[in-house]
mmCIF file of C-alpha atoms in Angstrom:
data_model
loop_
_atom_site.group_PDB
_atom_site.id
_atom_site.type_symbol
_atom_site.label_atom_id
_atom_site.label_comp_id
_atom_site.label_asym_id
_atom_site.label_seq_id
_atom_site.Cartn_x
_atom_site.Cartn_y
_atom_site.Cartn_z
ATOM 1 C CA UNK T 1 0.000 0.000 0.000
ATOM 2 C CA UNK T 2 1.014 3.662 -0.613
ATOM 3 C CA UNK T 3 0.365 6.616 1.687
ATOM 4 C CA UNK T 4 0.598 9.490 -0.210
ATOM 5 C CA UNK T 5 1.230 12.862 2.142
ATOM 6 C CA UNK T 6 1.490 15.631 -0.042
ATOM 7 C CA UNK T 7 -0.600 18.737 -1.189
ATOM 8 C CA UNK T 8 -1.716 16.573 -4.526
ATOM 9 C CA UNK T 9 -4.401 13.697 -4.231
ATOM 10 C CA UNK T 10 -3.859 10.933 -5.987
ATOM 11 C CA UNK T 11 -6.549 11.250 -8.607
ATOM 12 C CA UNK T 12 -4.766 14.244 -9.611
ATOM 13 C CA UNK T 13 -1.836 12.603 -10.371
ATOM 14 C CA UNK T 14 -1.092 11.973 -14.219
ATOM 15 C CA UNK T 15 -1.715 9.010 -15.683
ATOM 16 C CA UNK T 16 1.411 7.515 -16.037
ATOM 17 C CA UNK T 17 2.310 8.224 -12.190
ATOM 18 C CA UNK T 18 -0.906 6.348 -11.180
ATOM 19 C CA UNK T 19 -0.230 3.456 -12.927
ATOM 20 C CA UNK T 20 3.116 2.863 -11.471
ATOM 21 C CA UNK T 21 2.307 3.536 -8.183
ATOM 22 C CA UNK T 22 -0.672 0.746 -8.219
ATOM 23 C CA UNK T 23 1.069 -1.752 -10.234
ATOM 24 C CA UNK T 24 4.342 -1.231 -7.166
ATOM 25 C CA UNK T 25 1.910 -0.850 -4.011
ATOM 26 C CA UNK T 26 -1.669 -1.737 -4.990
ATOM 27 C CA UNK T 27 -4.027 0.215 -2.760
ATOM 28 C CA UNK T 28 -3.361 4.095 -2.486
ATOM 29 C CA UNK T 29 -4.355 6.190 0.477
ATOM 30 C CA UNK T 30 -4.073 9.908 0.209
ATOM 31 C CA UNK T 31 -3.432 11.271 3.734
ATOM 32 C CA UNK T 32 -3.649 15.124 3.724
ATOM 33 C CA UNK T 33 -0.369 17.010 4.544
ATOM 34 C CA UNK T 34 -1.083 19.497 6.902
ATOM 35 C CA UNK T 35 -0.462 23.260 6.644
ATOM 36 C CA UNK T 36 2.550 24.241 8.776
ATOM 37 C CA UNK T 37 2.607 27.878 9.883
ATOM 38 C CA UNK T 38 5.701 29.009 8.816
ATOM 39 C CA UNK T 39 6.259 31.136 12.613
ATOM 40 C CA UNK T 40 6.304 27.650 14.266
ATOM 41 C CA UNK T 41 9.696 26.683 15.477
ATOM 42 C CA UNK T 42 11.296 22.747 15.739
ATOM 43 C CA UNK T 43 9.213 21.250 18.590
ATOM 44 C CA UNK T 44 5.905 22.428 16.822
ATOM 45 C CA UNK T 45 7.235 20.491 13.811
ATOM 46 C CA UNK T 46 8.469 17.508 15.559
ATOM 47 C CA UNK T 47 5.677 17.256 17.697
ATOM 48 C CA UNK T 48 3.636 16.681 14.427
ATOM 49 C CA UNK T 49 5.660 14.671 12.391
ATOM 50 C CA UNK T 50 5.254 11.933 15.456
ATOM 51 C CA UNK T 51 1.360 12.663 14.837
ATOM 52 C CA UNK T 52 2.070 11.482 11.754
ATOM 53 C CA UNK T 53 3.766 8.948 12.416
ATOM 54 C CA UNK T 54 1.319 7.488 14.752
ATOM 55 C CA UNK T 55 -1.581 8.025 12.487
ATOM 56 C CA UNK T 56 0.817 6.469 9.234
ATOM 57 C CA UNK T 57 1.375 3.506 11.603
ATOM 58 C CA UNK T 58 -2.340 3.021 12.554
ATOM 59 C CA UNK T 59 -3.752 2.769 8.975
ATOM 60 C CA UNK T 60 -0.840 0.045 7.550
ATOM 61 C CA UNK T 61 -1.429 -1.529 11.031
ATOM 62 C CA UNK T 62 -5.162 -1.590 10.135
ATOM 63 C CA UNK T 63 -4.220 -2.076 6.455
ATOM 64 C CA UNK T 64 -2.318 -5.517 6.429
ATOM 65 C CA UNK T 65 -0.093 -5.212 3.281
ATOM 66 C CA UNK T 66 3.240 -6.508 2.787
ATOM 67 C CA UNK T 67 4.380 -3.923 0.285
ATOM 68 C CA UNK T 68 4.175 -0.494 1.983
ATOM 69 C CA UNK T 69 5.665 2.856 1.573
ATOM 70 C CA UNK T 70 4.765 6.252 2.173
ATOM 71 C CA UNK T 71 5.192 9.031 -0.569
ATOM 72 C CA UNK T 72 5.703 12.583 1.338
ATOM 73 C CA UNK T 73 6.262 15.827 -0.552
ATOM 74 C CA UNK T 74 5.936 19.236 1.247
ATOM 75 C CA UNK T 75 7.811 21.510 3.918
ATOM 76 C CA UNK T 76 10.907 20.695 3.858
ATOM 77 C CA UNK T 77 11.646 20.598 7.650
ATOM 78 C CA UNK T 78 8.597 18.288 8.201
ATOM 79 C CA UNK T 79 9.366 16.168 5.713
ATOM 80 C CA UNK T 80 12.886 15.476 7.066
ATOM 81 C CA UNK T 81 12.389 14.772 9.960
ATOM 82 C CA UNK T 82 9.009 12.848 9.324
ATOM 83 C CA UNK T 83 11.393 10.802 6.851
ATOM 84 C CA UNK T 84 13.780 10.201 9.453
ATOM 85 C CA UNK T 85 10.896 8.710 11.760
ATOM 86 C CA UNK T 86 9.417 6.215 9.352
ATOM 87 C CA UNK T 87 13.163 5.363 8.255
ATOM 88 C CA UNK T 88 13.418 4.687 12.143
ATOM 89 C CA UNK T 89 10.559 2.214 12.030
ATOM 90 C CA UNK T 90 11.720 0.611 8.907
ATOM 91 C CA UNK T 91 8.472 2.073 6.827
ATOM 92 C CA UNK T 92 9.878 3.068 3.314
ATOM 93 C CA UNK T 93 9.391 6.625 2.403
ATOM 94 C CA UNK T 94 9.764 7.865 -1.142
ATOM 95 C CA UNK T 95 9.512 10.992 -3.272
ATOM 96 C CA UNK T 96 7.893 11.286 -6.714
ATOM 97 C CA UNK T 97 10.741 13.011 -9.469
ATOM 98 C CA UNK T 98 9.275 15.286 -12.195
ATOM 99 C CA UNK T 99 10.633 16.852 -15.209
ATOM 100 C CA UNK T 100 10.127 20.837 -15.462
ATOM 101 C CA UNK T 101 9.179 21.608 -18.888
ATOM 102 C CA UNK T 102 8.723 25.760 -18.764
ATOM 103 C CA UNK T 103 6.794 27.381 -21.771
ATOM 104 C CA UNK T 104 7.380 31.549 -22.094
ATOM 105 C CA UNK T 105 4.339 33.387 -22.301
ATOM 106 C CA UNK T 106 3.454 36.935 -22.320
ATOM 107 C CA UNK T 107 2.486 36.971 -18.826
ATOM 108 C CA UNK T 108 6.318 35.286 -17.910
ATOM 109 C CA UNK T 109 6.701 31.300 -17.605
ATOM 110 C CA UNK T 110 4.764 28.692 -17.554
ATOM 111 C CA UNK T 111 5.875 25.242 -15.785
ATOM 112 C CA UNK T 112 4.542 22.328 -16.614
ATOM 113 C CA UNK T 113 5.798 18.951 -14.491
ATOM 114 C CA UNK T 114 6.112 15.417 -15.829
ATOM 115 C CA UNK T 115 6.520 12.654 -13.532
ATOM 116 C CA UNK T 116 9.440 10.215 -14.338
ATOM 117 C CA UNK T 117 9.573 7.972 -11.278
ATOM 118 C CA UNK T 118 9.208 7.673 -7.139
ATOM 119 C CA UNK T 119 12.988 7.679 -5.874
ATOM 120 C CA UNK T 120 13.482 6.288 -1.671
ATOM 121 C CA UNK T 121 14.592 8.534 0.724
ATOM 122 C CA UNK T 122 17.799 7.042 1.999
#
């Protein structure tokens, strides 16, 4: 099963993202990353990356698969040390990699993002 914790639902992933992510973890389960003030200082942020954690351990707990990782992209300081958790516990966290294609228009650019592929956190 993947967790996906980011700011993009899965059904608003493209295609070719969703299809590789099933056919590599079966079941998706969008979890929605939370909005992180940015005033709040290190113990606000690891106090809720071990919310996280807790609440990413409770659903593959409840879950039961054997292939599980969690996909988290967002603030960067929550998502290291969230990362560093789950890496703690042995729960597989990756990142999805895009390719920035940027179109100039009269207004200024224009990005567009392809995905490529999900690369671990190590």
């Amino acid at each position: 099963m993947l967790i996906n914790l980011s700011n993009h639902p899965f059904s608003t992933w493209q295609e070719n993202q969703k299809k590789i992510a099933k056919s590599n973890y079966g079941k998706i389960v969008d979890l929605e990353f939370p909005l992180i003030p940015p005033e709040e200082g290190l113990e606000y942020i690891k106090s809720l990356a071990n919310k996280y954690l807790q609440e990413i351990e409770n659903i593959l707990i409840k879950e039961k698969y054997d292939n599980n990782a969690v996909h988290i992209m967002g603030e960067l300081t929550f998502v290291y040390v969230l990362v560093n958790l789950l890496k703690e516990k042995g729960i597989k966290a990756i990142a999805s990699t895009t390719k920035r294609n940027v179109i100039e228009t009269e207004e200024g650019k224009l990005s567009k993002f392809e995905f490529i592929r999900f690369r671990e956190y190590f």
